[in-house]
Amino acid sequence: MLLSGVIIVCFSSGCRTDFSFRPVKSSELRFSRDTVYLDTVFTGISSSTYTLKVYNITDDAVSIPSISLDNGENSNFRLNVDGMSGKSFLDVEILPKDSIYVYVETTAAIAKLTSEKTQFLYEDKLHFADVGKVTLLTLVQDAVFLYPEKDSEGLKEAIPIGIDDNGNTVGIEGFYLEDDELIFSNEKPYVVYGFMGVPSGKTAVFEAGARIYFHKNSGVIVAKDATMLVNGQPSADPIALEGEVIFEGDRLEPLYDFIPGQWGAIWLTQGSTQHQFNHATIKNATVGILMDYNDETPNPTLTLKNTQIHNSSAANLWAKTAHVYAENTVFGNAGQLSFYGNLGGKYIFNHCTFANYWNNGFRSTPAVLLDDYVRLNDNTDIIEPLEEATFNNCIIEGNQLVEFYVDKVGTGAFNFKLNHTALQFENSSKAITENPFFDLENNTFYNQIIRNATPAFVLPEENDMRISQESDFILKGDVNIQVPVDLAGENRTSPPDLGAYQHVIIED
């Protein structure tokens, strides 16, 4: 049966093997593009592979006498032509009305290209004999690379993070920053391999405009008595975001703009203290920020202002018995939770937007979850009180029926309140309708709730959580909550709109 199928294919196509190849002539080749743009690459790091297709538009079998680069063997581009790797090729054949693939990659060291600039637009020409040419372009970006060292046995540095059941130290691949590495400026981007640790008693400062790129399984660990300060500033250009401090993965191709889970987390460990994030964007992590416990002072251990955390594969902010204050902050799409207030804690959110329109897979968790326990392997619980969870002039929305949930196991305090807040909440089960925590008429927990209304976000699937003129949340805020300027730097009205942004006018 298989043989007869092969015979049918051969008869239908002719299965010719007697082609006579002649040299290609001018205008007989067509190219899928006249310029191959390889997106920005960091110095010394290989790019992705890009594709060029070359078509023989004639009814004859043709041969391209030569395919070569202007810079020859010295070119920073690498080629694979119809399965052959190299930088120059002879007598490349294409059958009638057929095509070949040319694959292009690059690795370039900026120090060999310029001694003055931190970016260099590198160009070469790919010649197809004298009948056609294609331009190859890439932007090479200088960077500061931070990574764990290897010892004499080839083992990489590790940061201790705990003790296992046998009393052995458990570590994670990473390194502690030296004193002269604790200031992150905007002069060059930083590329991080492994977890970079802020040592005990030290402060890492991220200046306005700093760009931090993390490789897979990388992130930040802030040790006991250490601090992380992110000092971003408002940006005049909403595209360039020149004042923003941005934490993201190290793949710069547009394909990776919305791929979650490209790197690990910013882990603010137990005993770390006085963290402040202002005008920061944290995207495409596994967990955006893990705030582990609090510093046992009256002040917030973590303060977030004018910050966006989105597209985390697990949670944007996971706070465990933490003390957090946030304003003008967006907790956007996430694979599980936009905000997880776990194992009690104390939280105040003013003019924040929690909006989870995750579309990269199935999500069974709400945008916001509060609980007071952690269940151990032996089925016992560690319980801590929820001292406070206040949401003033906030938006809690998403693409599920219930986007706010509370789960109390202990007998201690469990205090939360939603004040002048929009809420996506459809009673969907008996467990919800019979739970007094979900009685939206109970003023102990809820005041001036706008339920199941229209948020009219601009582009929620891409984490643009501005509300438009069609929103039901305009002028619905509590005038007593004083955050006079929104995340975009616009003055708030009185009464203000809900969420991190005043509404914008979107033209049809």
Short mmCIF file of C-alpha atoms in Angstrom, two decimals:
data_model
loop_
_atom_site.label_atom_id
_atom_site.label_comp_id
_atom_site.label_asym_id
_atom_site.label_seq_id
_atom_site.Cartn_x
_atom_site.Cartn_y
_atom_site.Cartn_z
CA MET A 1 0.00 0.00 0.00
CA LEU A 2 2.83 2.39 0.85
CA LEU A 3 4.61 1.51 -2.41
CA SER A 4 1.56 2.30 -4.51
CA GLY A 5 1.29 5.67 -2.77
CA VAL A 6 4.87 6.47 -3.71
CA ILE A 7 4.20 5.46 -7.33
CA ILE A 8 1.20 7.78 -7.48
CA VAL A 9 3.28 10.70 -6.20
CA CYS A 10 6.03 9.99 -8.72
CA PHE A 11 3.63 9.92 -11.64
CA SER A 12 1.88 13.12 -10.54
CA SER A 13 5.12 15.08 -10.19
CA GLY A 14 7.09 13.38 -12.85
CA CYS A 15 9.88 12.53 -10.31
CA ARG A 16 12.38 14.06 -12.73
CA THR A 17 16.06 13.63 -11.96
CA ASP A 18 17.38 14.79 -15.34
CA PHE A 19 17.37 18.54 -14.78
CA SER A 20 20.02 20.53 -16.57
CA PHE A 21 21.00 23.59 -14.56
CA ARG A 22 21.94 26.79 -16.31
CA PRO A 23 23.39 29.96 -14.72
CA VAL A 24 20.70 32.21 -13.35
CA LYS A 25 20.04 35.47 -15.15
CA SER A 26 19.09 38.91 -13.89
CA SER A 27 15.47 39.23 -12.67
CA GLU A 28 14.99 35.45 -12.45
CA LEU A 29 15.22 35.37 -8.66
CA ARG A 30 12.72 36.78 -6.21
CA PHE A 31 13.44 37.32 -2.51
CA SER A 32 10.97 37.13 0.39
CA ARG A 33 12.46 40.41 1.65
CA ASP A 34 15.05 42.89 0.51
CA THR A 35 16.33 43.50 4.04
CA VAL A 36 16.62 41.02 6.89
CA TYR A 37 16.31 42.87 10.19
CA LEU A 38 17.85 40.87 13.02
CA ASP A 39 16.53 42.50 16.15
CA THR A 40 18.76 44.02 18.81
CA VAL A 41 21.38 41.66 20.23
CA PHE A 42 23.63 42.07 23.23
CA THR A 43 27.32 42.13 22.53
CA GLY A 44 28.77 38.63 22.39
CA ILE A 45 25.35 36.92 22.58
CA SER A 46 23.96 34.96 19.64
CA SER A 47 20.76 36.11 17.97
CA SER A 48 17.75 34.06 17.04
CA THR A 49 17.66 32.53 13.56
CA TYR A 50 16.02 34.59 10.81
CA THR A 51 14.77 33.30 7.48
CA LEU A 52 15.14 34.51 3.91
CA LYS A 53 13.48 32.63 1.07
CA VAL A 54 14.89 32.76 -2.48
CA TYR A 55 12.51 31.86 -5.35
CA ASN A 56 13.31 30.67 -8.84
CA ILE A 57 10.44 32.20 -10.82
CA THR A 58 11.39 30.53 -14.14
CA ASP A 59 10.44 27.20 -15.69
CA ASP A 60 14.13 26.26 -15.87
CA ALA A 61 16.48 24.74 -13.35
CA VAL A 62 19.01 27.42 -12.46
CA SER A 63 22.29 27.63 -10.63
CA ILE A 64 23.48 30.62 -8.62
CA PRO A 65 27.22 30.80 -9.30
CA SER A 66 28.02 32.34 -5.91
CA ILE A 67 26.39 33.54 -2.70
CA SER A 68 28.64 35.69 -0.54
CA LEU A 69 28.82 38.45 2.05
CA ASP A 70 30.46 41.83 1.48
CA ASN A 71 32.63 41.28 4.54
CA GLY A 72 33.41 37.70 3.63
CA GLU A 73 34.80 35.51 6.37
CA ASN A 74 35.10 38.57 8.63
CA SER A 75 31.37 39.14 8.65
CA ASN A 76 29.54 38.91 11.97
CA PHE A 77 26.67 37.17 10.22
CA ARG A 78 26.45 33.39 9.86
CA LEU A 79 24.55 31.66 7.06
CA ASN A 80 22.97 28.35 6.28
CA VAL A 81 22.01 28.03 2.63
CA ASP A 82 19.84 25.10 1.67
CA GLY A 83 21.31 23.02 4.50
CA MET A 84 24.93 24.09 4.08
CA SER A 85 26.62 26.28 6.72
CA GLY A 86 29.22 28.89 5.89
CA LYS A 87 29.76 32.45 4.72
CA SER A 88 30.21 31.83 1.00
CA PHE A 89 28.73 29.26 -1.36
CA LEU A 90 29.24 28.17 -4.97
CA ASP A 91 26.84 26.78 -7.58
CA VAL A 92 23.68 26.72 -5.48
CA GLU A 93 20.93 25.02 -7.50
CA ILE A 94 17.20 25.74 -7.51
CA LEU A 95 14.65 23.64 -9.40
CA PRO A 96 12.00 25.24 -11.67
CA LYS A 97 9.37 27.25 -9.75
CA ASP A 98 11.07 26.15 -6.56
CA SER A 99 12.86 27.93 -3.72
CA ILE A 100 15.62 27.60 -1.15
CA TYR A 101 15.92 28.81 2.42
CA VAL A 102 18.71 31.01 3.73
CA TYR A 103 19.00 31.11 7.51
CA VAL A 104 20.81 34.05 9.11
CA GLU A 105 22.25 34.47 12.61
CA THR A 106 24.69 36.91 14.16
CA THR A 107 27.04 37.33 17.09
CA ALA A 108 28.95 40.58 17.34
CA ALA A 109 31.34 42.15 19.83
CA ILE A 110 30.64 45.85 20.05
CA ALA A 111 34.21 46.62 21.12
CA LYS A 112 35.37 45.56 17.65
CA LEU A 113 32.80 47.84 15.99
CA THR A 114 33.08 51.06 17.98
CA SER A 115 35.07 52.44 20.88
CA GLU A 116 32.71 55.32 21.62
CA LYS A 117 29.10 54.15 21.36
CA THR A 118 27.00 51.78 23.43
CA GLN A 119 24.94 50.83 20.36
CA PHE A 120 26.09 50.10 16.84
CA LEU A 121 23.97 49.42 13.74
CA TYR A 122 25.85 46.65 11.98
CA GLU A 123 25.19 46.06 8.28
CA ASP A 124 26.37 43.63 5.61
CA LYS A 125 25.22 42.75 2.10
CA LEU A 126 24.38 39.25 0.93
CA HIS A 127 25.12 38.95 -2.81
CA PHE A 128 23.58 36.36 -5.12
CA ALA A 129 26.24 36.51 -7.85
CA ASP A 130 25.45 39.66 -9.85
CA VAL A 131 21.68 39.11 -10.05
CA GLY A 132 20.50 40.25 -6.63
CA LYS A 133 21.43 41.32 -3.13
CA VAL A 134 19.81 41.47 0.31
CA THR A 135 20.79 43.76 3.18
CA LEU A 136 21.41 42.24 6.62
CA LEU A 137 20.97 44.57 9.61
CA THR A 138 21.26 44.20 13.37
CA LEU A 139 21.63 46.59 16.30
CA VAL A 140 24.44 45.52 18.63
CA GLN A 141 23.93 46.70 22.20
CA ASP A 142 26.73 47.00 24.74
CA ALA A 143 25.86 45.74 28.21
CA VAL A 144 27.17 44.95 31.66
CA PHE A 145 27.11 41.19 32.23
CA LEU A 146 26.64 39.86 35.76
CA TYR A 147 27.02 36.13 36.41
CA PRO A 148 28.25 33.58 38.97
CA GLU A 149 31.91 32.64 38.85
CA LYS A 150 33.18 29.06 38.61
CA ASP A 151 35.58 27.49 41.10
CA SER A 152 38.61 25.38 40.22
CA GLU A 153 36.38 22.32 39.76
CA GLY A 154 34.06 24.14 37.38
CA LEU A 155 31.21 24.52 39.87
CA LYS A 156 29.29 27.77 39.75
CA GLU A 157 28.68 30.01 42.73
CA ALA A 158 25.47 29.48 44.68
CA ILE A 159 23.50 31.55 47.18
CA PRO A 160 22.31 29.55 50.22
CA ILE A 161 18.53 29.73 50.61
CA GLY A 162 17.79 27.11 53.29
CA ILE A 163 18.45 23.74 54.90
CA ASP A 164 17.00 20.44 53.71
CA ASP A 165 15.60 17.64 55.90
CA ASN A 166 19.08 16.15 56.28
CA GLY A 167 20.62 19.38 57.50
CA ASN A 168 22.38 20.14 54.22
CA THR A 169 22.53 23.67 52.86
CA VAL A 170 20.30 24.26 49.85
CA GLY A 171 21.53 26.80 47.34
CA ILE A 172 20.43 28.48 44.14
CA GLU A 173 22.84 29.29 41.33
CA GLY A 174 23.84 32.89 41.82
CA PHE A 175 26.26 35.40 43.32
CA TYR A 176 26.36 38.33 45.72
CA LEU A 177 26.92 41.79 44.30
CA GLU A 178 30.13 43.55 45.27
CA ASP A 179 29.99 47.04 46.76
CA ASP A 180 30.90 48.64 43.41
CA GLU A 181 28.06 46.73 41.69
CA LEU A 182 25.18 47.97 43.86
CA ILE A 183 24.34 51.04 41.75
CA PHE A 184 22.50 50.29 38.48
CA SER A 185 22.65 53.27 36.13
CA ASN A 186 21.11 53.98 32.72
CA GLU A 187 24.46 54.13 30.92
CA LYS A 188 24.32 50.52 29.74
CA PRO A 189 21.77 47.75 30.17
CA TYR A 190 22.56 44.90 32.57
CA VAL A 191 22.30 41.23 31.60
CA VAL A 192 22.02 38.86 34.56
CA TYR A 193 22.79 35.14 34.61
CA GLY A 194 21.70 33.32 37.75
CA PHE A 195 20.32 35.12 40.80
CA MET A 196 22.13 38.27 41.83
CA GLY A 197 22.09 38.70 45.58
CA VAL A 198 22.01 41.93 47.56
CA PRO A 199 24.15 41.12 50.63
CA SER A 200 22.93 41.60 54.17
CA GLY A 201 23.12 45.21 55.29
CA LYS A 202 23.55 46.55 51.75
CA THR A 203 21.25 48.54 49.46
CA ALA A 204 20.92 48.02 45.72
CA VAL A 205 19.84 51.21 43.94
CA PHE A 206 18.32 51.18 40.45
CA GLU A 207 18.50 54.65 38.93
CA ALA A 208 15.96 56.16 36.53
CA GLY A 209 16.16 54.62 33.08
CA ALA A 210 18.02 51.48 34.17
CA ARG A 211 17.31 48.34 32.14
CA ILE A 212 17.79 44.92 33.74
CA TYR A 213 17.58 41.82 31.53
CA PHE A 214 17.44 38.36 33.09
CA HIS A 215 18.45 35.10 31.48
CA LYS A 216 16.37 31.99 32.06
CA ASN A 217 16.28 30.90 35.73
CA SER A 218 17.71 34.22 36.89
CA GLY A 219 16.49 37.01 39.14
CA VAL A 220 17.20 39.01 42.29
CA ILE A 221 17.52 37.83 45.90
CA VAL A 222 17.61 40.47 48.63
CA ALA A 223 19.10 39.13 51.87
CA LYS A 224 18.18 39.83 55.49
CA ASP A 225 18.66 43.50 56.47
CA ALA A 226 19.25 44.40 52.80
CA THR A 227 17.18 46.82 50.73
CA MET A 228 16.15 47.26 47.09
CA LEU A 229 15.41 50.82 45.92
CA VAL A 230 14.01 51.37 42.43
CA ASN A 231 14.12 55.10 41.73
CA GLY A 232 12.39 55.47 38.39
CA GLN A 233 10.98 58.80 37.27
CA PRO A 234 8.09 59.91 35.02
CA SER A 235 8.80 59.51 31.30
CA ALA A 236 8.08 62.19 28.71
CA ASP A 237 7.94 59.58 25.93
CA PRO A 238 5.34 56.83 26.58
CA ILE A 239 7.11 54.56 24.08
CA ALA A 240 10.75 55.06 25.07
CA LEU A 241 9.91 55.20 28.82
CA GLU A 242 13.24 56.89 29.41
CA GLY A 243 12.60 57.36 33.14
CA GLU A 244 11.20 53.90 33.83
CA VAL A 245 13.27 51.12 35.43
CA ILE A 246 12.44 47.94 33.52
CA PHE A 247 13.03 44.33 34.60
CA GLU A 248 12.46 41.72 31.89
CA GLY A 249 13.90 38.69 30.08
CA ASP A 250 17.03 38.91 27.93
CA ARG A 251 15.38 37.91 24.64
CA LEU A 252 14.96 41.19 22.75
CA GLU A 253 13.07 39.93 19.70
CA PRO A 254 9.45 41.19 19.45
CA LEU A 255 8.32 37.55 19.51
CA TYR A 256 9.24 37.51 23.22
CA ASP A 257 7.40 40.70 24.22
CA PHE A 258 4.48 38.77 25.72
CA ILE A 259 5.99 35.37 26.57
CA PRO A 260 5.62 34.76 30.34
CA GLY A 261 8.03 32.91 32.59
CA GLN A 262 11.24 33.96 30.84
CA TRP A 263 13.04 34.51 34.15
CA GLY A 264 12.61 33.80 37.85
CA ALA A 265 11.61 36.47 40.35
CA ILE A 266 12.55 39.43 42.49
CA TRP A 267 12.71 37.68 45.85
CA LEU A 268 12.63 39.98 48.88
CA THR A 269 13.52 37.46 51.55
CA GLN A 270 12.44 37.32 55.17
CA GLY A 271 14.20 40.02 57.16
CA SER A 272 14.92 42.26 54.18
CA THR A 273 13.63 45.76 54.70
CA GLN A 274 12.34 49.12 53.40
CA HIS A 275 12.01 48.20 49.73
CA GLN A 276 10.68 50.95 47.45
CA PHE A 277 9.70 50.68 43.79
CA ASN A 278 8.72 53.81 41.89
CA HIS A 279 8.08 54.01 38.13
CA ALA A 280 9.10 50.40 37.61
CA THR A 281 7.93 47.81 35.10
CA ILE A 282 8.38 44.11 35.89
CA LYS A 283 7.30 41.75 33.14
CA ASN A 284 7.48 38.19 31.84
CA ALA A 285 8.79 36.67 35.10
CA THR A 286 7.63 33.52 36.87
CA VAL A 287 6.79 35.56 39.98
CA GLY A 288 7.17 39.32 39.58
CA ILE A 289 7.86 40.06 43.25
CA LEU A 290 7.93 37.51 46.07
CA MET A 291 7.68 39.46 49.33
CA ASP A 292 8.59 36.98 52.05
CA TYR A 293 7.34 38.09 55.47
CA ASN A 294 7.86 41.64 56.85
CA ASP A 295 10.54 43.51 58.75
CA GLU A 296 8.43 43.73 61.94
CA THR A 297 8.39 47.54 61.96
CA PRO A 298 5.34 49.84 61.78
CA ASN A 299 6.30 50.87 58.23
CA PRO A 300 5.62 48.93 55.03
CA THR A 301 8.37 46.49 54.13
CA LEU A 302 7.49 47.01 50.45
CA THR A 303 6.17 50.23 48.91
CA LEU A 304 5.03 50.25 45.28
CA LYS A 305 4.22 53.49 43.46
CA ASN A 306 3.56 54.08 39.77
CA THR A 307 4.57 50.52 39.00
CA GLN A 308 3.38 47.82 36.60
CA ILE A 309 3.81 44.08 37.13
CA HIS A 310 2.40 41.88 34.43
CA ASN A 311 2.62 38.73 32.37
CA SER A 312 4.09 36.56 35.13
CA SER A 313 3.52 32.86 34.54
CA ALA A 314 2.50 32.34 38.21
CA ALA A 315 1.85 35.52 40.22
CA ASN A 316 2.66 39.20 39.79
CA LEU A 317 2.92 39.93 43.52
CA TRP A 318 3.06 37.05 45.99
CA ALA A 319 3.16 38.47 49.50
CA LYS A 320 3.56 36.09 52.48
CA THR A 321 2.72 37.63 55.88
CA ALA A 322 3.99 40.82 54.32
CA HIS A 323 3.40 44.52 54.92
CA VAL A 324 2.78 46.24 51.57
CA TYR A 325 1.60 49.68 50.55
CA ALA A 326 0.83 50.35 46.86
CA GLU A 327 -0.62 53.23 44.88
CA ASN A 328 -0.99 53.90 41.16
CA THR A 329 0.11 50.33 40.50
CA VAL A 330 -1.14 47.86 37.90
CA PHE A 331 -1.12 44.15 38.65
CA GLY A 332 -1.91 42.82 35.20
CA ASN A 333 -2.23 39.47 33.46
CA ALA A 334 -0.75 36.43 35.16
CA GLY A 335 -0.97 32.67 34.77
CA GLN A 336 -2.49 32.32 38.24
CA LEU A 337 -2.82 35.44 40.40
CA SER A 338 -2.39 39.15 39.88
CA PHE A 339 -2.00 39.51 43.65
CA TYR A 340 -1.73 36.77 46.25
CA GLY A 341 -1.96 37.92 49.88
CA ASN A 342 -0.85 34.64 51.42
CA LEU A 343 -0.56 33.67 55.09
CA GLY A 344 -2.10 36.85 56.44
CA GLY A 345 -0.25 40.15 56.48
CA LYS A 346 -1.08 43.82 56.09
CA TYR A 347 -1.88 45.46 52.76
CA ILE A 348 -3.15 48.86 51.61
CA PHE A 349 -3.87 49.52 47.94
CA ASN A 350 -4.91 53.00 46.79
CA HIS A 351 -5.86 53.58 43.15
CA CYS A 352 -4.54 50.22 41.99
CA THR A 353 -5.72 48.09 39.07
CA PHE A 354 -5.87 44.32 39.37
CA ALA A 355 -6.86 43.05 35.92
CA ASN A 356 -6.23 39.50 34.76
CA TYR A 357 -7.18 38.66 31.17
CA TRP A 358 -4.74 35.77 30.88
CA ASN A 359 -5.05 34.05 27.49
CA ASN A 360 -1.95 31.83 27.42
CA GLY A 361 -3.74 28.85 28.91
CA PHE A 362 -6.28 27.78 31.51
CA ARG A 363 -6.53 29.82 34.71
CA SER A 364 -8.60 28.62 37.69
CA THR A 365 -7.51 31.20 40.25
CA PRO A 366 -8.93 34.73 40.78
CA ALA A 367 -7.07 37.95 40.09
CA VAL A 368 -6.90 38.62 43.86
CA LEU A 369 -6.72 35.96 46.58
CA LEU A 370 -6.39 36.51 50.32
CA ASP A 371 -5.80 33.71 52.85
CA ASP A 372 -4.35 33.14 56.30
CA TYR A 373 -2.60 29.78 56.01
CA VAL A 374 -0.05 27.54 54.33
CA ARG A 375 -0.78 23.82 54.25
CA LEU A 376 2.17 21.55 54.95
CA ASN A 377 2.90 18.10 53.56
CA ASP A 378 1.51 16.44 56.72
CA ASN A 379 -1.81 18.27 56.10
CA THR A 380 -1.33 20.64 59.05
CA ASP A 381 -1.54 24.40 58.62
CA ILE A 382 0.67 27.33 59.50
CA ILE A 383 -1.70 30.22 60.25
CA GLU A 384 -1.10 33.97 60.51
CA PRO A 385 -3.76 36.70 60.93
CA LEU A 386 -4.79 38.98 58.10
CA GLU A 387 -4.37 42.26 59.96
CA GLU A 388 -5.60 44.42 57.09
CA ALA A 389 -6.27 44.29 53.37
CA THR A 390 -7.76 47.58 52.20
CA PHE A 391 -8.58 48.38 48.59
CA ASN A 392 -9.48 52.04 48.02
CA ASN A 393 -10.59 53.31 44.58
CA CYS A 394 -9.35 50.10 42.98
CA ILE A 395 -10.38 47.94 40.04
CA ILE A 396 -10.49 44.13 40.40
CA GLU A 397 -11.44 42.69 37.02
CA GLY A 398 -10.66 39.85 34.62
CA ASN A 399 -12.07 37.25 32.28
CA GLN A 400 -13.41 34.89 34.97
CA LEU A 401 -16.69 34.96 36.88
CA VAL A 402 -15.04 35.47 40.26
CA GLU A 403 -11.92 37.63 40.41
CA PHE A 404 -11.78 38.20 44.19
CA TYR A 405 -11.66 35.41 46.75
CA VAL A 406 -10.89 35.06 50.45
CA ASP A 407 -10.05 31.81 52.23
CA LYS A 408 -9.93 31.78 56.03
CA VAL A 409 -8.85 28.70 57.99
CA GLY A 410 -7.64 30.11 61.32
CA THR A 411 -9.57 31.67 64.20
CA GLY A 412 -7.56 34.91 64.32
CA ALA A 413 -8.15 38.27 62.68
CA PHE A 414 -9.20 38.36 59.04
CA ASN A 415 -9.76 41.99 58.16
CA PHE A 416 -10.36 43.18 54.64
CA LYS A 417 -12.36 45.99 53.04
CA LEU A 418 -13.13 47.05 49.49
CA ASN A 419 -13.99 50.75 49.37
CA HIS A 420 -15.21 52.44 46.18
CA THR A 421 -13.89 49.53 44.18
CA ALA A 422 -15.00 47.86 40.95
CA LEU A 423 -15.37 44.11 41.26
CA GLN A 424 -15.93 41.27 38.81
CA PHE A 425 -17.90 38.86 40.95
CA GLU A 426 -20.61 36.51 39.72
CA ASN A 427 -22.05 34.19 42.38
CA SER A 428 -21.22 30.84 40.87
CA SER A 429 -21.42 28.30 43.66
CA LYS A 430 -23.10 27.51 46.95
CA ALA A 431 -19.76 27.84 48.74
CA ILE A 432 -19.71 31.49 47.72
CA THR A 433 -23.35 32.41 48.24
CA GLU A 434 -23.38 30.95 51.77
CA ASN A 435 -20.05 32.49 52.83
CA PRO A 436 -20.57 35.70 54.85
CA PHE A 437 -17.28 37.08 53.51
CA PHE A 438 -18.99 37.37 50.12
CA ASP A 439 -22.05 39.28 51.32
CA LEU A 440 -21.49 42.39 49.26
CA GLU A 441 -24.09 44.27 51.30
CA ASN A 442 -22.03 43.86 54.48
CA ASN A 443 -20.42 47.26 55.10
CA THR A 444 -17.76 45.67 57.27
CA PHE A 445 -16.16 44.32 54.11
CA TYR A 446 -17.65 46.30 51.23
CA ASN A 447 -18.50 49.95 50.67
CA GLN A 448 -19.67 51.47 47.39
CA ILE A 449 -18.88 48.44 45.25
CA ILE A 450 -19.39 48.62 41.48
CA ARG A 451 -20.09 45.04 40.54
CA ASN A 452 -19.86 43.39 37.11
CA ALA A 453 -19.75 46.67 35.22
CA THR A 454 -17.85 47.60 32.07
CA PRO A 455 -14.19 48.51 32.63
CA ALA A 456 -13.52 49.36 28.94
CA PHE A 457 -9.79 48.79 29.21
CA VAL A 458 -7.88 49.96 26.15
CA LEU A 459 -6.08 46.70 25.37
CA PRO A 460 -6.20 44.34 28.34
CA GLU A 461 -4.74 41.31 26.52
CA GLU A 462 -1.54 43.33 26.08
CA ASN A 463 -1.64 44.80 29.60
CA ASP A 464 -2.79 48.27 28.56
CA MET A 465 -5.07 48.76 31.54
CA ARG A 466 -6.02 52.37 30.91
CA ILE A 467 -9.78 52.84 30.91
CA SER A 468 -11.49 54.62 28.03
CA GLN A 469 -14.39 57.06 27.90
CA GLU A 470 -16.76 54.06 27.73
CA SER A 471 -15.83 52.86 31.22
CA ASP A 472 -18.33 52.62 34.07
CA PHE A 473 -15.60 53.57 36.53
CA ILE A 474 -15.32 57.28 35.69
CA LEU A 475 -15.81 59.71 38.63
CA LYS A 476 -16.64 56.82 40.98
CA GLY A 477 -13.75 57.19 43.44
CA ASP A 478 -13.72 58.24 47.08
CA VAL A 479 -12.58 61.89 47.29
CA ASN A 480 -10.99 61.20 50.67
CA ILE A 481 -8.29 59.02 49.09
CA GLN A 482 -5.58 61.47 48.13
CA VAL A 483 -3.43 60.34 45.20
CA PRO A 484 -3.58 63.55 43.11
CA VAL A 485 -1.73 62.33 39.99
CA ASP A 486 -2.32 59.03 38.16
CA LEU A 487 0.19 56.49 36.82
CA ALA A 488 0.51 58.40 33.53
CA GLY A 489 1.13 61.72 35.31
CA GLU A 490 -2.39 63.08 34.69
CA ASN A 491 -4.16 65.09 37.36
CA ARG A 492 -7.08 63.29 38.93
CA THR A 493 -10.57 64.73 38.84
CA SER A 494 -12.78 65.14 41.89
CA PRO A 495 -14.22 62.63 42.39
CA PRO A 496 -11.50 60.58 40.72
CA ASP A 497 -11.82 57.64 38.33
CA LEU A 498 -11.16 54.20 39.76
CA GLY A 499 -7.90 52.37 39.26
CA ALA A 500 -4.35 53.45 38.47
CA TYR A 501 -5.36 55.67 35.52
CA GLN A 502 -7.72 58.50 34.79
CA HIS A 503 -9.70 57.59 31.68
CA VAL A 504 -8.41 58.41 28.21
CA ILE A 505 -10.34 59.34 25.06
CA ILE A 506 -9.99 56.71 22.35
CA GLU A 507 -10.90 57.91 18.87
CA ASP A 508 -12.85 55.57 16.59
#
